[in-house]
CSV table of C-alpha atoms in Angstrom, one decimal:
chain,number,residue,atom,x,y,z
P,1,LEU,CA,76.0,90.6,108.8
P,2,MET,CA,75.1,91.9,105.3
P,3,SER,CA,75.8,88.6,103.6
P,4,ARG,CA,73.6,86.8,106.1
P,5,GLY,CA,70.8,89.3,105.6
P,6,GLU,CA,70.9,90.4,109.2
P,7,ILE,CA,71.4,94.1,108.3
P,8,ASP,CA,70.6,96.2,105.3
P,9,PRO,CA,72.8,99.3,105.1
P,10,ARG,CA,71.4,100.2,101.7
P,11,ALA,CA,67.9,100.8,103.3
P,12,SER,CA,66.9,104.4,102.6
P,13,LEU,CA,66.0,106.9,105.3
P,14,ARG,CA,65.3,110.6,105.4
P,15,THR,CA,68.0,112.1,107.6
P,16,GLY,CA,67.5,115.7,106.8
P,17,PRO,CA,64.7,118.0,105.7
P,18,GLU,CA,66.2,118.4,102.2
P,19,ASP,CA,66.0,114.6,101.6
P,20,PRO,CA,63.3,113.4,99.2
P,21,GLU,CA,60.5,111.1,100.5
P,22,VAL,CA,61.5,107.5,100.6
P,23,LYS,CA,59.3,104.3,100.5
P,24,ALA,CA,59.1,102.6,103.9
P,25,GLN,CA,60.8,99.2,104.2
P,26,ARG,CA,58.6,96.3,105.2
P,27,ARG,CA,60.9,95.3,108.0
P,28,GLU,CA,61.7,97.3,111.1
P,29,LEU,CA,65.0,99.1,110.7
P,30,ARG,CA,67.6,99.3,113.5
P,31,VAL,CA,69.4,102.6,113.2
P,32,GLY,CA,72.1,104.2,115.3
P,33,VAL,CA,71.8,108.0,115.8
P,34,TYR,CA,75.2,109.5,116.9
P,35,PRO,CA,75.3,113.2,117.5
P,36,VAL,CA,78.9,114.6,117.1
P,37,ALA,CA,80.4,118.0,116.6
P,38,ALA,CA,83.0,116.5,114.1
P,39,ASP,CA,85.4,119.3,114.6
P,40,PRO,CA,87.0,117.3,113.2
P,41,PHE,CA,86.0,113.6,113.0
P,42,GLN,CA,88.5,111.4,114.8
P,43,TRP,CA,88.9,107.7,114.5
P,44,ALA,CA,87.1,106.8,117.8
P,45,HIS,CA,83.9,108.2,116.3
P,46,LEU,CA,84.1,105.9,113.4
P,47,LEU,CA,85.2,102.8,115.2
P,48,ILE,CA,82.5,103.3,117.8
P,49,GLY,CA,79.9,103.5,115.0
P,50,LEU,CA,81.2,100.2,113.5
P,51,ARG,CA,81.2,98.6,116.9
P,52,ALA,CA,77.6,99.7,117.5
P,53,MET,CA,76.6,98.2,114.2
P,54,ALA,CA,78.1,94.8,115.1
P,55,ALA,CA,76.9,94.8,118.7
P,56,PHE,CA,73.3,95.8,118.1
P,57,ARG,CA,72.8,94.5,114.5
P,58,LEU,CA,72.2,98.0,113.2
P,59,ASP,CA,71.3,98.6,109.6
P,60,LYS,CA,73.2,101.8,109.6
P,61,VAL,CA,74.5,104.6,111.8
P,62,VAL,CA,73.3,108.2,111.2
P,63,PHE,CA,75.9,110.8,112.3
P,64,VAL,CA,74.1,114.0,113.3
P,65,LEU,CA,76.6,116.8,113.0
P,66,ALA,CA,76.0,119.8,115.3
P,67,GLY,CA,74.9,123.1,114.0
P,68,ASP,CA,76.6,126.4,114.8
P,69,ASP,CA,76.3,127.3,118.5
P,70,PRO,CA,76.8,130.8,119.7
P,71,ARG,CA,77.9,129.3,123.1
P,72,LYS,CA,80.8,127.7,121.3
P,73,PRO,CA,82.3,130.5,119.1
P,74,ALA,CA,85.6,128.6,118.6
P,75,MET,CA,83.8,125.7,116.8
P,76,THR,CA,84.5,125.6,113.1
P,77,PRO,CA,81.5,126.9,111.2
P,78,THR,CA,78.9,124.6,109.7
P,79,ASP,CA,79.6,125.7,106.1
P,80,PHE,CA,83.1,124.1,106.4
P,81,ARG,CA,82.6,121.5,109.1
P,82,HIS,CA,79.6,119.7,107.5
P,83,PRO,CA,81.1,119.3,104.0
P,84,MET,CA,84.3,118.0,105.7
P,85,GLY,CA,82.3,115.6,107.7
P,86,ARG,CA,80.4,114.4,104.7
P,87,ALA,CA,83.7,113.6,102.9
P,88,VAL,CA,84.6,111.3,105.8
P,89,LEU,CA,81.2,109.6,106.0
P,90,GLU,CA,81.0,109.0,102.2
P,91,THR,CA,84.1,106.8,102.6
P,92,PHE,CA,82.0,104.5,104.8
P,93,ALA,CA,78.8,104.5,102.8
P,94,PRO,CA,76.3,102.8,103.0
P,95,PHE,CA,77.1,101.9,106.6
P,96,PHE,CA,77.2,105.5,107.8
P,97,ASP,CA,74.8,108.3,106.8
P,98,TYR,CA,75.1,112.0,107.3
P,99,SER,CA,72.4,114.1,108.8
P,100,SER,CA,72.0,117.9,108.3
P,101,ILE,CA,69.1,118.1,110.6
P,102,ALA,CA,71.0,120.2,113.2
P,103,VAL,CA,71.9,122.9,110.7
P,104,GLY,CA,70.5,126.3,111.7
P,105,THR,CA,69.5,125.1,115.2
P,106,THR,CA,71.0,124.6,118.6
P,107,TYR,CA,68.9,121.6,119.3
P,108,ASP,CA,70.5,118.9,121.4
P,109,GLY,CA,70.9,115.3,120.2
P,110,GLU,CA,68.0,114.1,122.3
P,111,THR,CA,65.7,116.4,120.4
P,112,ASN,CA,67.2,115.6,117.0
P,113,ILE,CA,66.7,111.9,117.2
P,114,PHE,CA,62.9,112.6,117.5
P,115,ARG,CA,63.2,115.0,114.5
P,116,ILE,CA,64.7,112.2,112.4
P,117,LEU,CA,61.9,109.8,113.4
P,118,ALA,CA,59.4,112.5,112.4
P,119,LEU,CA,61.0,112.6,108.9
P,120,ASN,CA,60.2,108.8,108.6
P,121,PRO,CA,56.6,108.6,109.9
P,122,LYS,CA,55.7,105.4,108.0
P,123,GLN,CA,58.9,103.5,108.7
P,124,ARG,CA,59.0,101.1,111.6
P,125,MET,CA,62.3,101.9,113.3
P,126,LYS,CA,64.2,101.1,116.5
P,127,ALA,CA,66.6,103.9,117.0
P,128,PHE,CA,69.7,103.5,119.2
P,129,TYR,CA,70.9,106.8,120.7
P,130,LEU,CA,74.7,106.6,120.9
P,131,VAL,CA,76.2,108.9,123.5
P,132,GLY,CA,79.3,109.2,125.8
P,133,GLY,CA,79.2,107.6,129.2
P,134,ASP,CA,79.5,111.0,130.8
P,135,HIS,CA,75.8,111.4,130.1
P,136,TYR,CA,74.9,108.2,132.0
P,137,ARG,CA,73.2,110.2,134.8
P,138,LEU,CA,69.9,111.8,135.6
P,139,LYS,CA,71.1,115.4,135.9
P,140,ASP,CA,74.0,117.3,134.3
P,141,LYS,CA,76.4,119.4,136.3
P,142,ASN,CA,73.9,122.3,136.2
P,143,GLY,CA,71.0,120.3,137.6
P,144,ASN,CA,69.3,119.9,134.2
P,145,ASP,CA,67.9,116.6,132.8
P,146,ASP,CA,70.5,114.6,131.0
P,147,THR,CA,70.0,112.0,128.3
P,148,LEU,CA,67.8,109.4,129.9
P,149,PRO,CA,65.1,111.6,131.4
P,150,LYS,CA,65.1,113.8,128.3
P,151,ILE,CA,64.3,110.9,126.1
P,152,GLU,CA,61.8,109.4,128.6
P,153,LYS,CA,59.9,112.7,128.7
P,154,ARG,CA,59.8,113.1,125.0
P,155,LEU,CA,58.6,109.6,124.4
P,156,LYS,CA,55.5,110.5,126.4
P,157,ASP,CA,55.0,113.8,124.5
P,158,PRO,CA,52.7,113.4,121.5
P,159,ALA,CA,54.3,116.6,120.0
P,160,ALA,CA,57.8,115.2,120.0
P,161,GLY,CA,57.4,113.9,116.4
P,162,HIS,CA,57.6,110.2,116.8
P,163,ASP,CA,54.9,107.6,116.2
P,164,PRO,CA,54.7,105.2,119.2
P,165,ALA,CA,53.2,102.6,117.1
P,166,ARG,CA,56.2,102.5,114.7
P,167,HIS,CA,59.1,104.1,116.6
P,168,SER,CA,61.1,103.1,119.7
P,169,ILE,CA,64.3,104.4,121.2
P,170,GLU,CA,67.0,102.7,123.2
P,171,ALA,CA,70.2,104.2,124.6
P,172,ALA,CA,73.8,103.0,124.1
P,173,PHE,CA,76.4,104.6,126.3
P,174,ILE,CA,80.1,104.5,125.5
P,175,ALA,CA,81.7,103.3,128.7
P,176,ARG,CA,84.2,105.5,130.5
P,177,GLU,CA,85.7,105.8,134.0
P,178,GLY,CA,83.6,107.5,136.6
P,179,MET,CA,80.2,106.3,135.2
P,180,ASP,CA,77.5,105.8,137.8
P,181,ALA,CA,77.0,102.2,138.6
P,182,HIS,CA,73.2,102.2,137.9
P,183,VAL,CA,70.9,105.0,136.7
P,184,PRO,CA,67.1,104.2,137.1
P,185,THR,CA,65.3,104.4,133.8
P,186,SER,CA,62.4,102.9,131.9
P,187,LEU,CA,64.6,102.8,128.7
P,188,GLU,CA,66.4,99.8,127.4
P,189,VAL,CA,70.1,100.7,128.1
P,190,HIS,CA,73.2,99.2,126.5
P,191,PHE,CA,76.9,99.8,126.9
P,192,LEU,CA,79.8,99.9,124.4
P,193,PRO,CA,83.4,99.5,125.5
P,194,ASN,CA,85.5,102.6,125.0
P,195,MET,CA,88.5,102.6,122.6
P,196,SER,CA,91.7,101.1,123.8
P,197,PHE,CA,93.6,104.3,122.7
P,198,GLU,CA,93.1,107.9,123.7
P,199,ALA,CA,91.3,109.8,121.0
P,200,SER,CA,89.4,113.1,120.9
P,201,SER,CA,88.8,116.0,118.5
P,202,THR,CA,90.7,118.1,121.0
P,203,LEU,CA,93.8,116.0,120.5
P,204,VAL,CA,93.5,116.4,116.7
P,205,ARG,CA,93.1,120.2,117.0
P,206,GLY,CA,96.3,120.1,119.2
P,207,GLY,CA,98.3,118.4,116.4
P,208,LYS,CA,97.6,114.7,116.8
P,209,HIS,CA,96.7,114.3,113.1
P,210,ALA,CA,97.2,110.5,113.1
P,211,LEU,CA,93.8,110.4,114.9
P,212,MET,CA,92.2,112.2,112.0
P,213,PRO,CA,90.7,110.2,109.1
P,214,TYR,CA,92.7,110.9,105.9
P,215,SER,CA,89.6,112.1,104.0
P,216,ALA,CA,89.2,114.9,106.6
P,217,TYR,CA,92.9,115.7,106.6
P,218,GLU,CA,92.9,115.9,102.8
P,219,TYR,CA,89.8,118.1,102.8
P,220,VAL,CA,91.4,120.6,105.1
P,221,GLU,CA,94.8,120.5,103.4
P,222,LYS,CA,93.2,121.4,100.0
P,223,ARG,CA,90.6,123.9,101.1
P,224,ARG,CA,91.7,125.5,104.4
P,225,PRO,CA,95.4,124.8,105.2
P,226,GLY,CA,96.3,125.8,108.7
P,227,LEU,CA,93.0,124.7,110.3
P,228,TYR,CA,93.8,122.3,113.2
P,229,GLY,CA,97.5,122.9,112.3
P,230,VAL,CA,97.1,120.9,109.1
P,231,GLY,CA,99.8,121.9,106.6
P,232,ALA,CA,101.7,123.8,109.3
P,233,LYS,CA,105.5,123.7,109.3
P,234,GLY,CA,106.7,120.4,110.6
P,235,ASP,CA,103.4,118.6,110.1
P,236,PRO,CA,104.1,115.4,108.1
P,237,SER,CA,101.2,114.5,105.8
P,238,PRO,CA,99.7,111.2,107.0
P,239,ALA,CA,100.2,108.2,104.7
P,240,LYS,CA,97.3,107.5,102.4
């Protein structure tokens, strides 16, 4: 895709408030926005990002790592989890970008995609919101709006931060069993196949370290051995 000029992963974007201003590209950029906790990254996250680039001709995928959330006290704190996540994403540069925009907030991904658009007011951009298939519904288990109505309502809100003349959003759900057959929406919706192997950060935390990118494993081993069971007795270091 790069060699044919169909995508430009080296295109610059502001993905966090600390990033300097960048000159807008002449062409419209196609950007995946993938919110994850990355506690820690596991291989399905990264392979899904690459699949999305190929399927939707994305210039890059921006991973929005969650901030600290008092509702999730067991989650590894931002000051360790984000540098660890950056170490993983740097391996995939320039295809993947890191975003700090969630740091210091408890905003959901549907809010943060608009905040990223607001950081790039002059750049024409089609953003693809990448999210698990369990969010392919109108209401969550508590009766609150889920992904599609959240984005639909914010697209109609002038204060959401986007420029309707330059920015648009589409949704891409990662397929899984139990998804609703059809959810009515005004958004353009896409689907990505799930991985052919079971993978989750929960499994990594439970000791399935083969699912963990080596850059994350190495980061933990050097700086905080014992986290996720890395470096524990009987834990064989993955091959480089």
